[in-house]
Coordinates of N, CA and C in Angstrom, one line a residue:
X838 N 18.3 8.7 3.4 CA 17.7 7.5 3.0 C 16.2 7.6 2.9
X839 N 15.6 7.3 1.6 CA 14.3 7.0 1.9 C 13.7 5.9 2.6
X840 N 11.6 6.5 2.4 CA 11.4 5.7 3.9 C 10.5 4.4 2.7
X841 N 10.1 3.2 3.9 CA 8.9 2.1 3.7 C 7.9 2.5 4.0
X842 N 6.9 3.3 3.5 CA 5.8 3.4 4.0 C 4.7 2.2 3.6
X843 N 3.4 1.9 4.8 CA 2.7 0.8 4.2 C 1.5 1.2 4.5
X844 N 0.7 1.9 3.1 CA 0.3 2.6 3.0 C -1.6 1.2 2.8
X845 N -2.3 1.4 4.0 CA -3.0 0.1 3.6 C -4.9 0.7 4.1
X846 N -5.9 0.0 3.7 CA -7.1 -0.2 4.5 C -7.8 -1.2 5.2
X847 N -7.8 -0.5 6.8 CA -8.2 -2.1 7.5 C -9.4 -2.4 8.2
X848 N -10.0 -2.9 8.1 CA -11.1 -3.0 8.6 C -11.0 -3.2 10.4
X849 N -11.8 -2.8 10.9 CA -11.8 -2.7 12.8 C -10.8 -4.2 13.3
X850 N -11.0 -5.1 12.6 CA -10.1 -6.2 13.5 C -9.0 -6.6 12.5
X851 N -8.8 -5.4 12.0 CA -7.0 -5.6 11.3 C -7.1 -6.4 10.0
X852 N -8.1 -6.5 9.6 CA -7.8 -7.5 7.9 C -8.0 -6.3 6.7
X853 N -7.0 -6.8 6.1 CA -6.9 -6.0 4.7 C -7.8 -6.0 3.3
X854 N -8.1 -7.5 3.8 CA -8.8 -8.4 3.0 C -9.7 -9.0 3.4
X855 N -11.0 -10.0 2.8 CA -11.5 -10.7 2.8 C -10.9 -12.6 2.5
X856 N -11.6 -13.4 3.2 CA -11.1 -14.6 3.0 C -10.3 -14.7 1.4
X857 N -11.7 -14.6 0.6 CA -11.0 -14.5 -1.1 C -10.5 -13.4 -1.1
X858 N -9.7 -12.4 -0.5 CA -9.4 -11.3 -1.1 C -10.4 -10.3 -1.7
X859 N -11.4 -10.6 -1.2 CA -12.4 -9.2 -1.1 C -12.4 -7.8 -0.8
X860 N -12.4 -6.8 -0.9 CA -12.5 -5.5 -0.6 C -13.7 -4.3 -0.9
X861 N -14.4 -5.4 -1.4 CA -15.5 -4.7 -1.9 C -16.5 -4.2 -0.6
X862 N -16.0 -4.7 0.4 CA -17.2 -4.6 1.7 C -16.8 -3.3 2.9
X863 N -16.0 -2.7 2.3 CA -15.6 -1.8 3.0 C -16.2 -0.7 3.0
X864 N -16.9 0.0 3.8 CA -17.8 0.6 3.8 C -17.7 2.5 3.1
X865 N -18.5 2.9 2.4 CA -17.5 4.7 1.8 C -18.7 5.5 2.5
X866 N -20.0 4.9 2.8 CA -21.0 6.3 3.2 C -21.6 6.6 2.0
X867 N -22.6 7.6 2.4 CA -23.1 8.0 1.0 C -22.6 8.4 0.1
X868 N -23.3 9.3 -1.2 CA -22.2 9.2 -2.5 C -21.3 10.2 -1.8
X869 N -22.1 11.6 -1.6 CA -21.4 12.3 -1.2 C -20.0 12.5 0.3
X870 N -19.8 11.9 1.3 CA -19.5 11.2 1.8 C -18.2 10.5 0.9
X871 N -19.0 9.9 0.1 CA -17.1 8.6 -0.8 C -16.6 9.6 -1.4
X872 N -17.5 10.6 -2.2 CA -16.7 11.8 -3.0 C -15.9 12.6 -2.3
X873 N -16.2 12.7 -1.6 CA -15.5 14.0 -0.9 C -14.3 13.5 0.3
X874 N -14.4 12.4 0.8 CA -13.2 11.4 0.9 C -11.9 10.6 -0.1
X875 N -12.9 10.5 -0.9 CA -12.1 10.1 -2.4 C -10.9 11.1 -2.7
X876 N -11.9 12.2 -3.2 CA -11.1 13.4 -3.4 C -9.7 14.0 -2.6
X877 N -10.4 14.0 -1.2 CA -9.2 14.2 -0.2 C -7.8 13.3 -0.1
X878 N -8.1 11.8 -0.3 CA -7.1 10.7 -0.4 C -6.7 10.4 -1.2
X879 N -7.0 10.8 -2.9 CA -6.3 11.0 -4.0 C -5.4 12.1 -4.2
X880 N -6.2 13.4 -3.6 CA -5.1 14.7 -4.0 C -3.9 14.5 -2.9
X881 N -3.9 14.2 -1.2 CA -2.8 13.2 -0.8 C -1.8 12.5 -1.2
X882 N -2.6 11.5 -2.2 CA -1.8 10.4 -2.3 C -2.2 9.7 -3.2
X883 N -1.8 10.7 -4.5 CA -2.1 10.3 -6.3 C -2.0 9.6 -6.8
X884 N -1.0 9.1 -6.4 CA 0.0 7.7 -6.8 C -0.7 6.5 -6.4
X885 N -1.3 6.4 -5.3 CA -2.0 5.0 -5.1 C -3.1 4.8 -6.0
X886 N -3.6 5.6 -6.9 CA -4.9 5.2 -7.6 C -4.0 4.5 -8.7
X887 N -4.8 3.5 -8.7 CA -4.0 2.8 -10.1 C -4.5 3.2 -11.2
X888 N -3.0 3.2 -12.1 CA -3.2 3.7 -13.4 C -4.7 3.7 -14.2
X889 N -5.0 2.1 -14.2 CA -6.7 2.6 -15.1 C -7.3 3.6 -14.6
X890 N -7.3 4.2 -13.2 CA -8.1 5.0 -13.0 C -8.0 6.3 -12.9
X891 N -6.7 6.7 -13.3 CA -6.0 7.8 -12.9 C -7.0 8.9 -13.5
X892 N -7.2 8.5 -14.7 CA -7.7 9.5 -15.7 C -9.1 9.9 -15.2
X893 N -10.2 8.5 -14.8 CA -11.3 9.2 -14.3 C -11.3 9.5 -13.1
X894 N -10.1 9.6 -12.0 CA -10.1 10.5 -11.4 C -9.5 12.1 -10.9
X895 N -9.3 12.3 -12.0 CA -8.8 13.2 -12.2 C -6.8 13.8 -12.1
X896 N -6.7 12.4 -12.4 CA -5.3 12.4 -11.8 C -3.9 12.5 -13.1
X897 N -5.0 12.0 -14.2 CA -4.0 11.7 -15.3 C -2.7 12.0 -15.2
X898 N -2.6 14.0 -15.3 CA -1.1 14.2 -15.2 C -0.7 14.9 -14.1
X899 N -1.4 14.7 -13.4 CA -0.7 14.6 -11.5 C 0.3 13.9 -11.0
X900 N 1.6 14.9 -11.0 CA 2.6 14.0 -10.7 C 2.9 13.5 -9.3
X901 N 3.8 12.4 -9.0 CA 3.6 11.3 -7.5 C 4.0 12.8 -6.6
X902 N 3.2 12.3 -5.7 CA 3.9 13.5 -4.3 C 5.1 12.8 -3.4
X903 N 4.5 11.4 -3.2 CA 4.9 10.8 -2.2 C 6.0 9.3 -2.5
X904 N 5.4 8.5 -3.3 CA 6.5 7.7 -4.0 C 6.6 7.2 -5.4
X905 N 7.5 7.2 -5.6 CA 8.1 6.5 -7.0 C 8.1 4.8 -7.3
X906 N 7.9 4.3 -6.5 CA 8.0 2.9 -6.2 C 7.3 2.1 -5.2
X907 N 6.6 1.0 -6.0 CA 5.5 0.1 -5.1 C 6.3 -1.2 -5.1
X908 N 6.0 -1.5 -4.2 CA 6.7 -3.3 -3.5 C 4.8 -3.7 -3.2
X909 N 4.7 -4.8 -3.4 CA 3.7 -6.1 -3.1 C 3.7 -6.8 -3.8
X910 N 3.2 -7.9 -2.8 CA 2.9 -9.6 -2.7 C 2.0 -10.1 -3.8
X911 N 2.6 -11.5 -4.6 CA 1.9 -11.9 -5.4 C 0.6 -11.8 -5.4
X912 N -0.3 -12.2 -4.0 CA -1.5 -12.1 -3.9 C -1.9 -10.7 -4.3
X913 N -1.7 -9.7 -3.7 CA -2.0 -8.2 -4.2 C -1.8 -8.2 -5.8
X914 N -0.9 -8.6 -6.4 CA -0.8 -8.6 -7.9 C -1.6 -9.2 -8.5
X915 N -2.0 -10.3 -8.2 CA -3.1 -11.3 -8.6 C -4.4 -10.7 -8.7
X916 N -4.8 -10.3 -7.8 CA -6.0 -9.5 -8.0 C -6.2 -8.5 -9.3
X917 N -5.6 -7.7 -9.9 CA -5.3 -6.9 -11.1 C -5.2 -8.2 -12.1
X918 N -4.3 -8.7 -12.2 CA -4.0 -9.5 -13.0 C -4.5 -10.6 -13.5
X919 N -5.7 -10.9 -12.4 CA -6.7 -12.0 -12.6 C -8.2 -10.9 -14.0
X920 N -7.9 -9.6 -13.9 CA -9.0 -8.9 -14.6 C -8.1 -8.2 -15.9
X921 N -7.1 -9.3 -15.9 CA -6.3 -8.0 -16.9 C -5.3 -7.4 -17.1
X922 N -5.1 -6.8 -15.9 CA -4.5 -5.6 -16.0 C -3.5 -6.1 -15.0
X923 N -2.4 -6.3 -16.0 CA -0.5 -6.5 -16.2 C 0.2 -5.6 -15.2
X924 N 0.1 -4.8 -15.2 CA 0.4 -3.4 -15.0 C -0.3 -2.1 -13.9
X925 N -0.8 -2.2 -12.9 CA -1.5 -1.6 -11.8 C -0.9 -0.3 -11.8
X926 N 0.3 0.0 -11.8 CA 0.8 1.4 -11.0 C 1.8 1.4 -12.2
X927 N 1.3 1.8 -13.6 CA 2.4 2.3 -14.7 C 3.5 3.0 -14.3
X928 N 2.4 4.0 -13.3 CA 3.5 5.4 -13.2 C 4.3 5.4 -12.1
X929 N 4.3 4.0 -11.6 CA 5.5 3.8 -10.5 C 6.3 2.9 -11.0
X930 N 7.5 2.6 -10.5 CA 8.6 1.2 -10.7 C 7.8 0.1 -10.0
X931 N 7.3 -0.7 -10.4 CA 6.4 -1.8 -10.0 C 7.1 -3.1 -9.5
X932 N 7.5 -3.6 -8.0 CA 7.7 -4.8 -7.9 C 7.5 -5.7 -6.6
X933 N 6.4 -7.0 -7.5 CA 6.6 -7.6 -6.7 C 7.1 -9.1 -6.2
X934 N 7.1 -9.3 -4.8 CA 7.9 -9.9 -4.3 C 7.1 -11.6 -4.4
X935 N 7.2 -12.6 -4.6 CA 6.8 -13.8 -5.0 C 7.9 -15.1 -5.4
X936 N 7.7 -16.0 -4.6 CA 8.5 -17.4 -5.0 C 7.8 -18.0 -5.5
X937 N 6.4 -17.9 -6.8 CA 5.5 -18.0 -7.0 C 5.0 -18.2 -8.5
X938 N 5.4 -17.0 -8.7 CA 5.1 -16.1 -10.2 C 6.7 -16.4 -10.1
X939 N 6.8 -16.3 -11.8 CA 7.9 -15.7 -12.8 C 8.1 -15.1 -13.4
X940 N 8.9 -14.2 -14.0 CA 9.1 -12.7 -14.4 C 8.0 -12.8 -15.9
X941 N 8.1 -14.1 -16.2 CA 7.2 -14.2 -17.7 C 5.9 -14.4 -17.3
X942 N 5.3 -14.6 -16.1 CA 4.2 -14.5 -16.0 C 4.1 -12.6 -15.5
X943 N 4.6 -11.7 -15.4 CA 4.4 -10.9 -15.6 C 4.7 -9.9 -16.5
X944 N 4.3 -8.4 -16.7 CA 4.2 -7.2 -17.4 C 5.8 -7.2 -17.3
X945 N 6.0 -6.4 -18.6 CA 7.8 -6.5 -18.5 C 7.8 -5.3 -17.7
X946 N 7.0 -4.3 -17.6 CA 7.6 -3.0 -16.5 C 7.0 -3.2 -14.9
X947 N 7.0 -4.6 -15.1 CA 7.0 -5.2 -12.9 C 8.2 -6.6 -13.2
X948 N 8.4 -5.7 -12.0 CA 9.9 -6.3 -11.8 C 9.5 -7.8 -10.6
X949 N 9.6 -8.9 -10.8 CA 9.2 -10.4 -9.7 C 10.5 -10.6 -9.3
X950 N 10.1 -10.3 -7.8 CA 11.8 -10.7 -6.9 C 11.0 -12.0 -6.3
X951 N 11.7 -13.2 -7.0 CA 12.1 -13.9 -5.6 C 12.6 -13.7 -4.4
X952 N 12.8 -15.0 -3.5 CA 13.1 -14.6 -2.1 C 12.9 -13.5 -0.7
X953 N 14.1 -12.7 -0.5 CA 14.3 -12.3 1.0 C 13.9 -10.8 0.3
X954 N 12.3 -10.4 0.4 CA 12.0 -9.1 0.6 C 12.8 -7.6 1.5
X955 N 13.8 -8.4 2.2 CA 14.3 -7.6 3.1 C 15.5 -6.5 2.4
X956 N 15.9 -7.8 1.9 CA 17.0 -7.3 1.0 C 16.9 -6.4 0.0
X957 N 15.1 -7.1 -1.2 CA 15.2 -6.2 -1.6 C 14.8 -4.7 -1.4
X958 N 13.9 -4.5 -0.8 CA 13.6 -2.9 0.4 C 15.0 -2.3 1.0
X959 N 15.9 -2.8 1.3 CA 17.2 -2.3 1.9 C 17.7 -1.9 0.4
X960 N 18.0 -1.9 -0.8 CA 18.7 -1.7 -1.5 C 18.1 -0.9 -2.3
X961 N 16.3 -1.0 -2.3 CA 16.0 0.1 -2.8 C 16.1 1.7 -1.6
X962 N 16.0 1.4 -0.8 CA 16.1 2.7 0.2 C 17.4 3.2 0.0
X963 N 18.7 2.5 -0.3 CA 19.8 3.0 -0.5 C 19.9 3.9 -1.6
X964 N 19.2 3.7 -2.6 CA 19.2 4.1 -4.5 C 19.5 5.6 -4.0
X965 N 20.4 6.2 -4.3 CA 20.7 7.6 -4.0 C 20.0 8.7 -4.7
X966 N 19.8 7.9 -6.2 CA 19.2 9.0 -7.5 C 17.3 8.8 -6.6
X967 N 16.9 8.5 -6.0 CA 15.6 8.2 -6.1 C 15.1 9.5 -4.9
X968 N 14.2 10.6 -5.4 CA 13.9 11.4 -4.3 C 12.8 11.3 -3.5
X969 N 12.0 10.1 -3.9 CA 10.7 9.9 -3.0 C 10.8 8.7 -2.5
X970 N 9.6 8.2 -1.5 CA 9.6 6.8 -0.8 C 9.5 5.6 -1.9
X971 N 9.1 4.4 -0.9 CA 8.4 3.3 -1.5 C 7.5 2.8 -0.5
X972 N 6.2 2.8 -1.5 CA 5.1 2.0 -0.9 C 5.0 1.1 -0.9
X973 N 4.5 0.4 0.3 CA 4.4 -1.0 0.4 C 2.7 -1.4 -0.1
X974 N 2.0 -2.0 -0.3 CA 0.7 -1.8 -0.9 C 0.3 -3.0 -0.2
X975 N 0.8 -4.4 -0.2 CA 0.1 -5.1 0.2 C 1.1 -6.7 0.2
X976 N 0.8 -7.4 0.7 CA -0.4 -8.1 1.7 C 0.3 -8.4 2.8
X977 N -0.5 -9.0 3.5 CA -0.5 -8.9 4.9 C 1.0 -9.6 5.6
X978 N 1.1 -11.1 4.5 CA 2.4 -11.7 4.8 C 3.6 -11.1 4.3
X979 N 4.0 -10.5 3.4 CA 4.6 -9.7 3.3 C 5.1 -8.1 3.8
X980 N 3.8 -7.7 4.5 CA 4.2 -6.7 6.0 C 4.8 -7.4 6.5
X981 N 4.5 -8.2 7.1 CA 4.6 -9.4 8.5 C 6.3 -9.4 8.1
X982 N 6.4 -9.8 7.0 CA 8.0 -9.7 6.5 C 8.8 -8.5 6.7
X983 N 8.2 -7.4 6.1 CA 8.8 -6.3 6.3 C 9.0 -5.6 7.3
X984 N 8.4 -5.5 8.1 CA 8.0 -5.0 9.7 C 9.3 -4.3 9.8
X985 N 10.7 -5.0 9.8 CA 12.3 -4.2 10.5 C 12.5 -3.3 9.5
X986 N 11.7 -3.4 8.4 CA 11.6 -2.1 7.6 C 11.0 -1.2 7.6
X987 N 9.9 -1.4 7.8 CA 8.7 0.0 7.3 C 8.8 0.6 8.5
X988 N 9.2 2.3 7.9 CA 9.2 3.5 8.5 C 8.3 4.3 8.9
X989 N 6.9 4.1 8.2 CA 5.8 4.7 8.4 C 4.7 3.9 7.9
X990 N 3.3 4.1 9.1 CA 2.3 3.4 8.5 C 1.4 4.8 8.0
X991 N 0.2 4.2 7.1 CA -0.5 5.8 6.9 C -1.9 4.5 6.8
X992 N -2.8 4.5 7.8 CA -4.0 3.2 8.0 C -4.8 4.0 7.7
X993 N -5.7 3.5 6.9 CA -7.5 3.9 6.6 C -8.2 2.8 7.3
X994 N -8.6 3.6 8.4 CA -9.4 2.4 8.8 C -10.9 2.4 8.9
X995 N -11.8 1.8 8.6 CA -13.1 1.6 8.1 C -13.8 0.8 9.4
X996 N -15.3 1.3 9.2 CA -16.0 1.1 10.4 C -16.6 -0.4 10.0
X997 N -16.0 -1.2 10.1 CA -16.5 -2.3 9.6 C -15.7 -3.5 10.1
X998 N -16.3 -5.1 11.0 CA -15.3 -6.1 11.1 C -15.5 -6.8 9.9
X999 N -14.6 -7.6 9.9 CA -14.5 -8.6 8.5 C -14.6 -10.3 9.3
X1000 N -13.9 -10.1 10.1 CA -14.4 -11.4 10.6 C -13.2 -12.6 10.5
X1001 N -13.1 -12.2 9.6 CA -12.2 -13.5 8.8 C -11.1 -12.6 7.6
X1002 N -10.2 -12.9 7.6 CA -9.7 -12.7 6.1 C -8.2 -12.6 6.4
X1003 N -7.4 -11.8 5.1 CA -6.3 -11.4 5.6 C -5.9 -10.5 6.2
X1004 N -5.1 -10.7 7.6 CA -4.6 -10.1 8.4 C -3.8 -8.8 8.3
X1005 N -3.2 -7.2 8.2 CA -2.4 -6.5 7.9 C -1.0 -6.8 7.8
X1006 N -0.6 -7.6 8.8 CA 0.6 -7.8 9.1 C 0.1 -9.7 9.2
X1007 N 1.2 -10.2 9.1 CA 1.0 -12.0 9.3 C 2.7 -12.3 9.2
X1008 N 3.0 -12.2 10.4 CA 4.4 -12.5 10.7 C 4.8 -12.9 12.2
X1009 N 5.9 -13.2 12.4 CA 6.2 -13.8 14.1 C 5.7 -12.5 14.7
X1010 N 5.8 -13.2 15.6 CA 5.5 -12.2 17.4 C 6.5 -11.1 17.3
X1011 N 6.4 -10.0 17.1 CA 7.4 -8.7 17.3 C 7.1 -7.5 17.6
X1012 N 6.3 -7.1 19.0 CA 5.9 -5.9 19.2 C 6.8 -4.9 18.7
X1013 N 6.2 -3.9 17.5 CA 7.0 -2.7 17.0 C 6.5 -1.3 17.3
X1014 N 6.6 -0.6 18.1 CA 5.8 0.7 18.4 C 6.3 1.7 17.6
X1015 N 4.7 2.3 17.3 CA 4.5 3.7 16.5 C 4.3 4.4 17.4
X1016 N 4.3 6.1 16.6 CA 4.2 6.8 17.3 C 2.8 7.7 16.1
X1017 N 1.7 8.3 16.8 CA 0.7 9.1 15.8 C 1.4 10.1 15.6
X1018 N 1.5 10.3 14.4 CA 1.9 11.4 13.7 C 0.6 12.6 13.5
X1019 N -0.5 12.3 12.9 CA -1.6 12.9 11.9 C -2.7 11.7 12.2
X1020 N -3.8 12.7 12.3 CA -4.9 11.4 12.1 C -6.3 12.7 12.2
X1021 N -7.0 12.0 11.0 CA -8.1 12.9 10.1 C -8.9 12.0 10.1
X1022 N -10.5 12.3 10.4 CA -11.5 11.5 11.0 C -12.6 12.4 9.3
X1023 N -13.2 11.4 8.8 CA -14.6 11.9 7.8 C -15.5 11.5 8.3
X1024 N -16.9 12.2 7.9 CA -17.8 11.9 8.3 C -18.5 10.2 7.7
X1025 N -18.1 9.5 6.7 CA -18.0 8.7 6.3 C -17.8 7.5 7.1
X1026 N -17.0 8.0 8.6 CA -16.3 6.7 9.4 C -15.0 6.6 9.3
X1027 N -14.8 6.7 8.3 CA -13.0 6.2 8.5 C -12.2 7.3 8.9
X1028 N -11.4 6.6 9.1 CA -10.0 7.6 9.8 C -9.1 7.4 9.5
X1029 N -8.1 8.3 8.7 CA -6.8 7.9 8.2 C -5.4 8.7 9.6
X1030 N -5.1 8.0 9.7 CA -3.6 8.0 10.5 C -2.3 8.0 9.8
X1031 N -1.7 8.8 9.9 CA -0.2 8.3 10.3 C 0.1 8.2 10.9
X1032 N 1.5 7.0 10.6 CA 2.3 6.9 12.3 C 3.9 6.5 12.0
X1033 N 4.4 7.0 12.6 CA 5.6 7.0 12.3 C 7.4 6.0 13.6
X1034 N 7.5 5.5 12.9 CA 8.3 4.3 13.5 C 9.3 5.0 15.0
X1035 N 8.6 4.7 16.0 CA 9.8 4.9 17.6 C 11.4 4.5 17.3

């Protein structure tokens, strides 16, 4: 069975986001420093650059390593879709989860599940034909949802508080213990971890 990974960046006191959904304040270091981080967390994990960008980062025909399929929250979609762009992760199965949006307010190749997110993550992990994960991308209430699911976290976490904003996770009380798998420190400040579910 494939896994839920939730593949996110959080700032020192756990927010993903800014109040409005900000992300711009997240700190990369000098140029050299963002480049050479960049570089390292794209050739990782290709698949998270979204499509507009694939090309100028050199990803165009870089195929996924790691998953075939992104799940996130209307808010996460909104962001793209407030500048445009229908369609974030072409080169993945695109869907997300919102009682909110309706399928006509989206791209026809993102799929809008109403309801119990749980259900649908259980039924994609079952898909037999499918050989890679699914990322979880975002937002915070929607982890918060997912939690009895996701198998792995992989955090970038940045030297920076936010103060205020959205939370990683925003769900009931449920202590869930990880275990570190991997964890790679840049000069930059951040540190990317995995961790993988006890």
């Amino acid at each position: 069975m494939r896994k839920l990974v939730y593949y996110i960046a959080v700032t020192l006191d756990g927010r993903i986001a800014g109040p409005e959904g900000e992300y711009d304040f997240f700190p990369v270091g000098t140029e050299q420093q963002s480049a050479a981080y960049s570089a390292w967390a794209n050739t990782l994990y290709p698949e998270t650059v979204p499509t507009a960008y694939r090309a100028a980062a050199g990803l165009a025909d870089v195929p996924n390593r790691h998953f075939d399929t992104v799940v996130m929250g209307a808010g996460t979609y909104r962001a793209p879709l407030d500048h445009g762009v229908t369609s974030p992760y072409a080169h993945l199965r695109q869907y997300v989860v919102s009682n909110t949006l309706g399928q006509h307010d989206a791209d026809p190749a993102v799929t809008v599940v109403p309801g119990d997110p749980l259900t649908l993550v259980r039924e994609l992990k079952r898909e037999e034909d499918a050989a890679l994960n699914i990322w979880l991308c975002g937002g915070g209430k929607l982890a918060g949802a997912l939690l009895p699911e996701i198998d792995e976290l992989v955090v970038k976490n940045y030297p920076v508080v936010a103060g205020a904003g959205t939370p990683a996770f925003d769900g009931t009380f449920d202590p869930t213990v990880f275990d570190v798998a991997e964890r790679t420190a840049f000069p930059n400040g951040v540190t990317l971890t995995r961790l993988t579910r006890r």
